[in-house]
Amino acid sequence: QVQVVESGGGLVQAGGSLRLSCTVSGLTFDEHAMGWFRQAPGQEREGVSCINSSGGTTRYADSVKGRFTISRDNAKNTVYLQMNTLKPEDTAMYYCAVDSFPFCAGFGDGASVGYWGQGTQVTVSS
């Protein structure tokens, strides 16, 4: 049984930082790209960032480039999202996603995501 568990969300002031973590069990972690998505109330789900299975390739939404950094530790089956210089518009539920492929196939629409986490709330106050 695959489990995808996020942690690290919370309330932070604008300009602050948070680090999200996502630990996966029940599959061969280093065979899958990993991604972070977010969804704010009343808005569509947005792909935030993705990292390929080896960690050598990353992708970011334009809205977070230069502020967010995705990384992974395959020895710990964990992917991270370091979020700096947070803005109120970053407020959303953040979801960790396991891609079905070793590359970021599901970054745009999430169509190739095989497993989702339960989400962790990030709230940025102005």
PDB file of C-alpha atoms in Angstrom:
ATOM      1  CA  GLN A   1       0.000   0.000   0.000  1.00  0.00           C
ATOM      2  CA  VAL A   2       1.437   3.330  -1.080  1.00  0.00           C
ATOM      3  CA  GLN A   3       1.429   6.120   1.468  1.00  0.00           C
ATOM      4  CA  VAL A   4       2.254   9.750   0.718  1.00  0.00           C
ATOM      5  CA  VAL A   5       2.519  11.931   3.795  1.00  0.00           C
ATOM      6  CA  GLU A   6       3.196  15.669   3.739  1.00  0.00           C
ATOM      7  CA  SER A   7       4.245  17.864   6.617  1.00  0.00           C
ATOM      8  CA  GLY A   8       5.568  21.340   7.259  1.00  0.00           C
ATOM      9  CA  GLY A   9       2.676  23.597   6.382  1.00  0.00           C
ATOM     10  CA  GLY A  10       1.519  26.397   8.637  1.00  0.00           C
ATOM     11  CA  LEU A  11       0.911  30.095   9.068  1.00  0.00           C
ATOM     12  CA  VAL A  12       3.690  32.508   8.183  1.00  0.00           C
ATOM     13  CA  GLN A  13       3.976  36.225   7.555  1.00  0.00           C
ATOM     14  CA  ALA A  14       4.685  37.564   4.095  1.00  0.00           C
ATOM     15  CA  GLY A  15       8.406  37.405   3.395  1.00  0.00           C
ATOM     16  CA  GLY A  16       8.858  34.376   5.600  1.00  0.00           C
ATOM     17  CA  SER A  17       9.847  30.818   4.797  1.00  0.00           C
ATOM     18  CA  LEU A  18       8.485  27.319   5.173  1.00  0.00           C
ATOM     19  CA  ARG A  19       9.834  23.908   4.266  1.00  0.00           C
ATOM     20  CA  LEU A  20       7.429  21.198   3.188  1.00  0.00           C
ATOM     21  CA  SER A  21       8.383  17.547   3.393  1.00  0.00           C
ATOM     22  CA  CYS A  22       6.789  14.523   1.803  1.00  0.00           C
ATOM     23  CA  THR A  23       7.696  10.957   2.663  1.00  0.00           C
ATOM     24  CA  VAL A  24       6.581   8.085   0.487  1.00  0.00           C
ATOM     25  CA  SER A  25       6.367   4.402   1.319  1.00  0.00           C
ATOM     26  CA  GLY A  26       5.136   1.345  -0.489  1.00  0.00           C
ATOM     27  CA  LEU A  27       6.907   1.871  -3.807  1.00  0.00           C
ATOM     28  CA  THR A  28      10.392   2.220  -5.244  1.00  0.00           C
ATOM     29  CA  PHE A  29      10.852   5.903  -4.603  1.00  0.00           C
ATOM     30  CA  ASP A  30      13.834   6.482  -6.855  1.00  0.00           C
ATOM     31  CA  GLU A  31      11.913   5.262  -9.898  1.00  0.00           C
ATOM     32  CA  HIS A  32       9.440   8.131  -9.758  1.00  0.00           C
ATOM     33  CA  ALA A  33       9.505  11.830 -10.392  1.00  0.00           C
ATOM     34  CA  MET A  34       7.935  13.818  -7.577  1.00  0.00           C
ATOM     35  CA  GLY A  35       5.915  16.980  -7.679  1.00  0.00           C
ATOM     36  CA  TRP A  36       4.198  19.609  -5.591  1.00  0.00           C
ATOM     37  CA  PHE A  37       0.832  21.044  -6.549  1.00  0.00           C
ATOM     38  CA  ARG A  38      -1.321  23.610  -4.817  1.00  0.00           C
ATOM     39  CA  GLN A  39      -4.938  24.632  -4.848  1.00  0.00           C
ATOM     40  CA  ALA A  40      -6.452  27.750  -3.363  1.00  0.00           C
ATOM     41  CA  PRO A  41     -10.197  28.031  -2.658  1.00  0.00           C
ATOM     42  CA  GLY A  42     -12.106  28.688  -5.842  1.00  0.00           C
ATOM     43  CA  GLN A  43      -9.063  28.192  -8.024  1.00  0.00           C
ATOM     44  CA  GLU A  44      -7.797  25.384 -10.194  1.00  0.00           C
ATOM     45  CA  ARG A  45      -5.017  23.119  -9.067  1.00  0.00           C
ATOM     46  CA  GLU A  46      -1.612  24.435 -10.087  1.00  0.00           C
ATOM     47  CA  GLY A  47       1.633  22.567 -10.612  1.00  0.00           C
ATOM     48  CA  VAL A  48       4.229  24.264  -8.431  1.00  0.00           C
ATOM     49  CA  SER A  49       7.371  22.239  -8.920  1.00  0.00           C
ATOM     50  CA  CYS A  50       8.654  18.869 -10.049  1.00  0.00           C
ATOM     51  CA  ILE A  51      11.878  16.892  -9.724  1.00  0.00           C
ATOM     52  CA  ASN A  52      12.874  13.867 -11.734  1.00  0.00           C
ATOM     53  CA  SER A  53      13.723  10.518 -10.196  1.00  0.00           C
ATOM     54  CA  SER A  54      17.466  11.170  -9.847  1.00  0.00           C
ATOM     55  CA  GLY A  55      17.056  14.749  -8.697  1.00  0.00           C
ATOM     56  CA  GLY A  56      19.019  16.088 -11.630  1.00  0.00           C
ATOM     57  CA  THR A  57      16.179  17.954 -13.304  1.00  0.00           C
ATOM     58  CA  THR A  58      13.723  20.348 -11.727  1.00  0.00           C
ATOM     59  CA  ARG A  59      10.858  22.454 -13.006  1.00  0.00           C
ATOM     60  CA  TYR A  60       9.013  25.375 -11.485  1.00  0.00           C
ATOM     61  CA  ALA A  61       5.909  27.379 -12.142  1.00  0.00           C
ATOM     62  CA  ASP A  62       6.759  30.925 -13.203  1.00  0.00           C
ATOM     63  CA  SER A  63       5.007  32.241 -10.110  1.00  0.00           C
ATOM     64  CA  VAL A  64       7.516  30.571  -7.762  1.00  0.00           C
ATOM     65  CA  LYS A  65      10.762  30.630  -9.730  1.00  0.00           C
ATOM     66  CA  GLY A  66      13.595  32.083  -7.690  1.00  0.00           C
ATOM     67  CA  ARG A  67      11.675  31.684  -4.435  1.00  0.00           C
ATOM     68  CA  PHE A  68      10.965  27.943  -4.138  1.00  0.00           C
ATOM     69  CA  THR A  69      13.445  25.071  -4.325  1.00  0.00           C
ATOM     70  CA  ILE A  70      12.535  21.425  -4.712  1.00  0.00           C
ATOM     71  CA  SER A  71      14.924  18.676  -3.649  1.00  0.00           C
ATOM     72  CA  ARG A  72      14.813  14.995  -2.789  1.00  0.00           C
ATOM     73  CA  ASP A  73      16.668  12.490  -0.667  1.00  0.00           C
ATOM     74  CA  ASN A  74      16.216   9.080  -2.229  1.00  0.00           C
ATOM     75  CA  ALA A  75      17.812   7.390   0.762  1.00  0.00           C
ATOM     76  CA  LYS A  76      14.998   8.771   2.921  1.00  0.00           C
ATOM     77  CA  ASN A  77      12.183   8.438   0.354  1.00  0.00           C
ATOM     78  CA  THR A  78      11.498  12.104   0.907  1.00  0.00           C
ATOM     79  CA  VAL A  79      10.984  15.165  -1.272  1.00  0.00           C
ATOM     80  CA  TYR A  80      11.190  18.712   0.023  1.00  0.00           C
ATOM     81  CA  LEU A  81       9.898  22.088  -1.047  1.00  0.00           C
ATOM     82  CA  GLN A  82      11.773  25.031   0.433  1.00  0.00           C
ATOM     83  CA  MET A  83       9.602  28.122   0.120  1.00  0.00           C
ATOM     84  CA  ASN A  84      11.212  31.497   0.669  1.00  0.00           C
ATOM     85  CA  THR A  85       9.953  35.061   0.341  1.00  0.00           C
ATOM     86  CA  LEU A  86       6.405  33.825   0.702  1.00  0.00           C
ATOM     87  CA  LYS A  87       3.568  35.991  -0.552  1.00  0.00           C
ATOM     88  CA  PRO A  88      -0.121  36.036   0.407  1.00  0.00           C
ATOM     89  CA  GLU A  89      -0.918  34.632  -3.038  1.00  0.00           C
ATOM     90  CA  ASP A  90       1.037  31.499  -2.106  1.00  0.00           C
ATOM     91  CA  THR A  91      -1.736  30.643   0.351  1.00  0.00           C
ATOM     92  CA  ALA A  92      -3.168  27.279  -0.654  1.00  0.00           C
ATOM     93  CA  MET A  93      -3.378  23.614   0.175  1.00  0.00           C
ATOM     94  CA  TYR A  94      -0.163  22.014  -1.021  1.00  0.00           C
ATOM     95  CA  TYR A  95      -0.185  18.450  -2.289  1.00  0.00           C
ATOM     96  CA  CYS A  96       2.687  16.078  -2.839  1.00  0.00           C
ATOM     97  CA  ALA A  97       2.410  13.921  -5.939  1.00  0.00           C
ATOM     98  CA  VAL A  98       4.102  10.760  -7.140  1.00  0.00           C
ATOM     99  CA  ASP A  99       4.471  10.732 -10.892  1.00  0.00           C
ATOM    100  CA  SER A 100       4.001   7.440 -12.737  1.00  0.00           C
ATOM    101  CA  PHE A 101       7.190   8.143 -14.669  1.00  0.00           C
ATOM    102  CA  PRO A 102      10.798   8.888 -13.692  1.00  0.00           C
ATOM    103  CA  PHE A 103      10.528  12.244 -15.465  1.00  0.00           C
ATOM    104  CA  CYS A 104       8.155  15.155 -14.837  1.00  0.00           C
ATOM    105  CA  ALA A 105       5.359  14.008 -17.108  1.00  0.00           C
ATOM    106  CA  GLY A 106       2.574  15.189 -14.850  1.00  0.00           C
ATOM    107  CA  PHE A 107       3.888  18.605 -13.977  1.00  0.00           C
ATOM    108  CA  GLY A 108       1.344  20.601 -15.966  1.00  0.00           C
ATOM    109  CA  ASP A 109      -2.005  18.972 -15.392  1.00  0.00           C
ATOM    110  CA  GLY A 110      -1.172  16.147 -13.048  1.00  0.00           C
ATOM    111  CA  ALA A 111      -2.549  13.601 -15.508  1.00  0.00           C
ATOM    112  CA  SER A 112       0.269  11.140 -14.925  1.00  0.00           C
ATOM    113  CA  VAL A 113       0.259  11.440 -11.142  1.00  0.00           C
ATOM    114  CA  GLY A 114      -0.250   8.027  -9.652  1.00  0.00           C
ATOM    115  CA  TYR A 115      -0.526   8.924  -5.984  1.00  0.00           C
ATOM    116  CA  TRP A 116      -1.430  12.062  -4.053  1.00  0.00           C
ATOM    117  CA  GLY A 117      -0.824  13.087  -0.500  1.00  0.00           C
ATOM    118  CA  GLN A 118      -3.565  14.379   1.738  1.00  0.00           C
ATOM    119  CA  GLY A 119      -2.329  17.958   1.546  1.00  0.00           C
ATOM    120  CA  THR A 120      -0.828  20.440   3.962  1.00  0.00           C
ATOM    121  CA  GLN A 121      -2.158  23.965   4.386  1.00  0.00           C
ATOM    122  CA  VAL A 122       0.099  26.954   3.819  1.00  0.00           C
ATOM    123  CA  THR A 123      -1.255  30.329   4.848  1.00  0.00           C
ATOM    124  CA  VAL A 124       0.698  33.535   4.282  1.00  0.00           C
ATOM    125  CA  SER A 125      -0.535  36.617   6.062  1.00  0.00           C
ATOM    126  CA  SER A 126       0.067  40.118   4.736  1.00  0.00           C
TER     127      SER A 126
END
